[in-house]
Amino acid sequence: MRSMLATALAVFLQFAPLHAQEAQKRAFTPDDWYRVTTLSSPAVSPDGEMVAFTVTTVNEKENRRHNEVWAVQVDGGEPFRLTAPGTESSDPRWSPDGEYLFFRSDRDGGEGSTWALRMNGPRGEAIQLEDYPTGSMPEDRSFTVSTDPVPDEDDEDENGDNGASDNGDKDDPFAKMAATAKPPFGAVTEPVNPARFDGRHIVERGYKRNGQGYVANPYEAREYRPDQLWMQAFGDTVKHQLTSTLYSHDDAVVSPDGRWIAFTADVDLRPDSVVSAERDSLDLLPYDAVRDEAPRNDSDIYIISIDGGEPRKLAEIMGEEGDLAWSTDGDQLSFISSMGVRTGQEELYIIDSEGGQPREVIGDWQFEPGNYEWMPDGDIMMEATIGGRDAIFRLDPESGEMEELVAGRRRFYGVDYDREFENIAFVASSMTKPTELFIADGDGENERRLTGFNDALNAEIAWADAERFTYESVGGREIEAWMMKPYGYEAGKEYPLVLYIHGGPHSRYGENWFDEFQNLAGAGMWVLFTNPRGSGGYGADFTYSTRGDWGGDDYLDLMKAVDIASRMPGVDSMNMGVTGGSYGGFMTAWITTKTDRFDAAQADRMISNWWSWYGSSDAQGLTEFEFYGEPWDNPEMYDELSPIRYVDQVTTPTLIVQSEEDHRTPMADAEQWFNALEHNGVPAEFVRYPRSNHN
């Protein structure tokens, strides 16, 4: 007995410091957000010895994010900075021989231009190698094949001033106005005095885009310049044009032996102008025709000799083929397609390089393939989204058997391999850990963490974890959901609950660190988040099941999750809130028109009126597809799915947050909602952010 007591006491004393340390950790607060470091874009050197990656920090004083390129040895050691801290640099990638590391940077006033660091010797200043070969390579890496249009003689005169040129009089306050006052192509009006005109002259849709703001109209007639095939040898600064056609070559990949180029193109090799006109005409179809959506054949796969000649079509394949890749032996081509059905499941197919019918590889797997690469031994390394988590698989293309190599409750923010697939590098985040860089052997074994940028913060903050659960909802659909515990949770006490709704609607929540959840949990609230039907990551049938029914069964999915969560121990079911952004903002408003069970709502980047949204957004194609046409084609749906139609039923106090440069969910929708709530006596507050877009 004395021995058992001694053992128990020893165990207690062993873990006492750990418990004390955990108890000293504090809740996450919004101020801590500025200390979080975010990693992305891992790039493994061809020899597998080093990984480069992007590091993003936040400069609180200057109110901006800052990007740098760092690297770390695969066998361990401290990460080191590769780019100057005074410039913005990101997205590293290696040259095939590992001699250079390319990255994007704004240095010297360029916006996202490509720079290079020499990596096979002493490292000096970054340089620009504008003529370095890029594109698909054969196995011996002797040349590249790429696609680009034939340069236009006037390309050198093009600039970002919408056709304006330097008139030499930079002190003239009207110089910029005069330079941009030329009427756009197709206009029938023009300024009385171009020198004084500083307005925007618009003649067609698509004149604004979220993140870019207002964009120019074309100043010249549309000229179709099809993408041609080009070849460039390493050591040669000149690209050699291989084709000269009126149609474009897309997804060009060269065979391992360097003799053949596979590409996708129009099914009848028609000129781009004809294909574009045909696709534009589809916009004129009534919504019933759009609803039918018979499978279409938009492109096919062709093979052409590296020496030129006539291309050979492999087969008539329905739909549009993408992500072309040659098998290691060059006998087959793989591609991803939904076989012409817009709402169809994306599948991985393989077709013989001599032609025939494509073979679907994965079978009736619920999920869809992500990025993939052929391995030297003929297998395929493939990424995939499995609901709320990510995974890396090894796939046998003959049998279709898959082995999950890298898994776990986490999500990836970039995956890369060395040339021989002996190393798998990935940036990952879990529910209680911000992003870090990891490496594993090619078989998924021997996984280890290579960076610890957030270690100091992790040691200080008691990150909230979440319990995953699933439940059966309307029509037998299985829905994935999570409940995140409030900071300082004590059994026997009750805490408020917030339902959080994602955007999209085809995005997803999952097994990753998310500051917005941690904010609420740190403030002492439960956070309930789900992936209702319509979310991505569960197969096409699940994703598109809400088409034409936003606020229908997806609303019931959310409410069933609330029903389940409200009965869990420690939940104060009489003190609940709801929030979400974009589609989640629409759904937040929609929910408050349906129920008064929530004590507060926060609608972020909301949509209240689909009619006005359609007239002012930069993304009309969303509802043209989801709601089966334009508002005048299907007015009942646009009307019946608009929360503003039922605003007189809202009693929930609401905070509205909208960005003034958001062209995806424009300000007018928030203004309408706020004015209606105020008019109806519902407590409401409205926050407008300047200099901020949908992102």
PDB file of C-alpha atoms in Angstrom, residues 241-333:
ATOM      1  CA  GLN A 241       7.462  29.166 -81.427  1.00  0.00           C
ATOM      2  CA  LEU A 242       6.193  25.677 -82.267  1.00  0.00           C
ATOM      3  CA  THR A 243       2.627  26.399 -83.421  1.00  0.00           C
ATOM      4  CA  SER A 244       0.755  29.144 -85.209  1.00  0.00           C
ATOM      5  CA  THR A 245      -2.997  28.594 -85.039  1.00  0.00           C
ATOM      6  CA  LEU A 246      -6.234  30.505 -84.518  1.00  0.00           C
ATOM      7  CA  TYR A 247      -7.083  28.364 -81.472  1.00  0.00           C
ATOM      8  CA  SER A 248      -5.430  28.289 -78.048  1.00  0.00           C
ATOM      9  CA  HIS A 249      -3.352  25.479 -76.575  1.00  0.00           C
ATOM     10  CA  ASP A 250      -4.012  24.979 -72.850  1.00  0.00           C
ATOM     11  CA  ASP A 251      -2.525  22.762 -70.094  1.00  0.00           C
ATOM     12  CA  ALA A 252       0.516  21.915 -72.214  1.00  0.00           C
ATOM     13  CA  VAL A 253       2.725  19.122 -70.808  1.00  0.00           C
ATOM     14  CA  VAL A 254       5.706  17.481 -72.502  1.00  0.00           C
ATOM     15  CA  SER A 255       6.206  13.698 -72.422  1.00  0.00           C
ATOM     16  CA  PRO A 256       9.024  12.235 -70.285  1.00  0.00           C
ATOM     17  CA  ASP A 257      11.081  11.379 -73.392  1.00  0.00           C
ATOM     18  CA  GLY A 258      10.644  14.912 -74.748  1.00  0.00           C
ATOM     19  CA  ARG A 259       9.085  13.798 -78.050  1.00  0.00           C
ATOM     20  CA  TRP A 260       5.448  14.759 -77.562  1.00  0.00           C
ATOM     21  CA  ILE A 261       3.354  17.584 -76.169  1.00  0.00           C
ATOM     22  CA  ALA A 262      -0.143  17.001 -74.830  1.00  0.00           C
ATOM     23  CA  PHE A 263      -2.544  19.915 -74.532  1.00  0.00           C
ATOM     24  CA  THR A 264      -6.245  20.709 -74.410  1.00  0.00           C
ATOM     25  CA  ALA A 265      -8.068  22.748 -77.036  1.00  0.00           C
ATOM     26  CA  ASP A 266     -11.480  23.293 -78.583  1.00  0.00           C
ATOM     27  CA  VAL A 267     -13.146  20.036 -79.622  1.00  0.00           C
ATOM     28  CA  ASP A 268     -13.059  21.047 -83.319  1.00  0.00           C
ATOM     29  CA  LEU A 269      -9.973  23.284 -83.127  1.00  0.00           C
ATOM     30  CA  ARG A 270     -12.107  26.296 -83.984  1.00  0.00           C
ATOM     31  CA  PRO A 271     -10.696  29.828 -83.646  1.00  0.00           C
ATOM     32  CA  ASP A 272     -10.907  31.416 -80.209  1.00  0.00           C
ATOM     33  CA  SER A 273     -13.238  34.118 -81.519  1.00  0.00           C
ATOM     34  CA  VAL A 274     -15.801  31.534 -82.621  1.00  0.00           C
ATOM     35  CA  VAL A 275     -15.611  29.590 -79.351  1.00  0.00           C
ATOM     36  CA  SER A 276     -15.915  32.785 -77.300  1.00  0.00           C
ATOM     37  CA  ALA A 277     -18.944  33.930 -79.278  1.00  0.00           C
ATOM     38  CA  GLU A 278     -20.599  30.534 -78.804  1.00  0.00           C
ATOM     39  CA  ARG A 279     -20.044  30.563 -75.043  1.00  0.00           C
ATOM     40  CA  ASP A 280     -21.253  34.148 -74.779  1.00  0.00           C
ATOM     41  CA  SER A 281     -24.470  33.095 -76.489  1.00  0.00           C
ATOM     42  CA  LEU A 282     -25.186  30.689 -73.637  1.00  0.00           C
ATOM     43  CA  ASP A 283     -25.812  33.736 -71.445  1.00  0.00           C
ATOM     44  CA  LEU A 284     -28.847  34.478 -73.591  1.00  0.00           C
ATOM     45  CA  LEU A 285     -30.547  31.157 -72.880  1.00  0.00           C
ATOM     46  CA  PRO A 286     -33.657  31.181 -70.677  1.00  0.00           C
ATOM     47  CA  TYR A 287     -33.141  29.841 -67.187  1.00  0.00           C
ATOM     48  CA  ASP A 288     -34.989  26.595 -68.026  1.00  0.00           C
ATOM     49  CA  ALA A 289     -32.227  25.784 -70.498  1.00  0.00           C
ATOM     50  CA  VAL A 290     -29.596  26.557 -67.868  1.00  0.00           C
ATOM     51  CA  ARG A 291     -31.444  24.360 -65.382  1.00  0.00           C
ATOM     52  CA  ASP A 292     -31.384  21.380 -67.747  1.00  0.00           C
ATOM     53  CA  GLU A 293     -27.599  21.643 -68.179  1.00  0.00           C
ATOM     54  CA  ALA A 294     -27.104  18.716 -70.493  1.00  0.00           C
ATOM     55  CA  PRO A 295     -23.487  17.516 -70.409  1.00  0.00           C
ATOM     56  CA  ARG A 296     -21.326  19.515 -72.804  1.00  0.00           C
ATOM     57  CA  ASN A 297     -17.993  18.890 -74.452  1.00  0.00           C
ATOM     58  CA  ASP A 298     -15.951  22.064 -74.129  1.00  0.00           C
ATOM     59  CA  SER A 299     -12.468  20.742 -74.894  1.00  0.00           C
ATOM     60  CA  ASP A 300     -10.518  17.617 -75.764  1.00  0.00           C
ATOM     61  CA  ILE A 301      -6.952  16.340 -75.349  1.00  0.00           C
ATOM     62  CA  TYR A 302      -4.543  16.507 -78.280  1.00  0.00           C
ATOM     63  CA  ILE A 303      -0.982  15.313 -78.822  1.00  0.00           C
ATOM     64  CA  ILE A 304       1.507  16.952 -81.163  1.00  0.00           C
ATOM     65  CA  SER A 305       5.110  16.108 -81.983  1.00  0.00           C
ATOM     66  CA  ILE A 306       7.824  18.302 -80.519  1.00  0.00           C
ATOM     67  CA  ASP A 307       8.845  18.857 -84.150  1.00  0.00           C
ATOM     68  CA  GLY A 308       5.429  20.260 -85.031  1.00  0.00           C
ATOM     69  CA  GLY A 309       2.898  18.921 -87.490  1.00  0.00           C
ATOM     70  CA  GLU A 310      -0.806  18.239 -87.103  1.00  0.00           C
ATOM     71  CA  PRO A 311      -2.136  17.473 -83.623  1.00  0.00           C
ATOM     72  CA  ARG A 312      -3.868  14.170 -82.944  1.00  0.00           C
ATOM     73  CA  LYS A 313      -7.010  14.022 -80.799  1.00  0.00           C
ATOM     74  CA  LEU A 314      -6.931  11.263 -78.209  1.00  0.00           C
ATOM     75  CA  ALA A 315     -10.696  10.832 -77.883  1.00  0.00           C
ATOM     76  CA  GLU A 316     -14.014  12.636 -77.705  1.00  0.00           C
ATOM     77  CA  ILE A 317     -14.204  13.234 -73.950  1.00  0.00           C
ATOM     78  CA  MET A 318     -17.206  15.014 -72.488  1.00  0.00           C
ATOM     79  CA  GLY A 319     -16.604  18.158 -70.493  1.00  0.00           C
ATOM     80  CA  GLU A 320     -13.396  20.038 -69.928  1.00  0.00           C
ATOM     81  CA  GLU A 321     -10.169  18.256 -69.036  1.00  0.00           C
ATOM     82  CA  GLY A 322      -7.669  19.845 -66.650  1.00  0.00           C
ATOM     83  CA  ASP A 323      -4.484  19.072 -64.701  1.00  0.00           C
ATOM     84  CA  LEU A 324      -2.953  17.016 -67.522  1.00  0.00           C
ATOM     85  CA  ALA A 325       0.054  14.863 -66.589  1.00  0.00           C
ATOM     86  CA  TRP A 326       2.049  12.142 -68.346  1.00  0.00           C
ATOM     87  CA  SER A 327       2.638   8.834 -66.614  1.00  0.00           C
ATOM     88  CA  THR A 328       6.247   8.119 -65.710  1.00  0.00           C
ATOM     89  CA  ASP A 329       6.699   5.749 -68.650  1.00  0.00           C
ATOM     90  CA  GLY A 330       4.954   8.111 -71.082  1.00  0.00           C
ATOM     91  CA  ASP A 331       2.362   5.510 -72.084  1.00  0.00           C
ATOM     92  CA  GLN A 332      -0.611   7.254 -70.423  1.00  0.00           C
ATOM     93  CA  LEU A 333      -2.053  10.662 -69.672  1.00  0.00           C
TER      94      LEU A 333
END
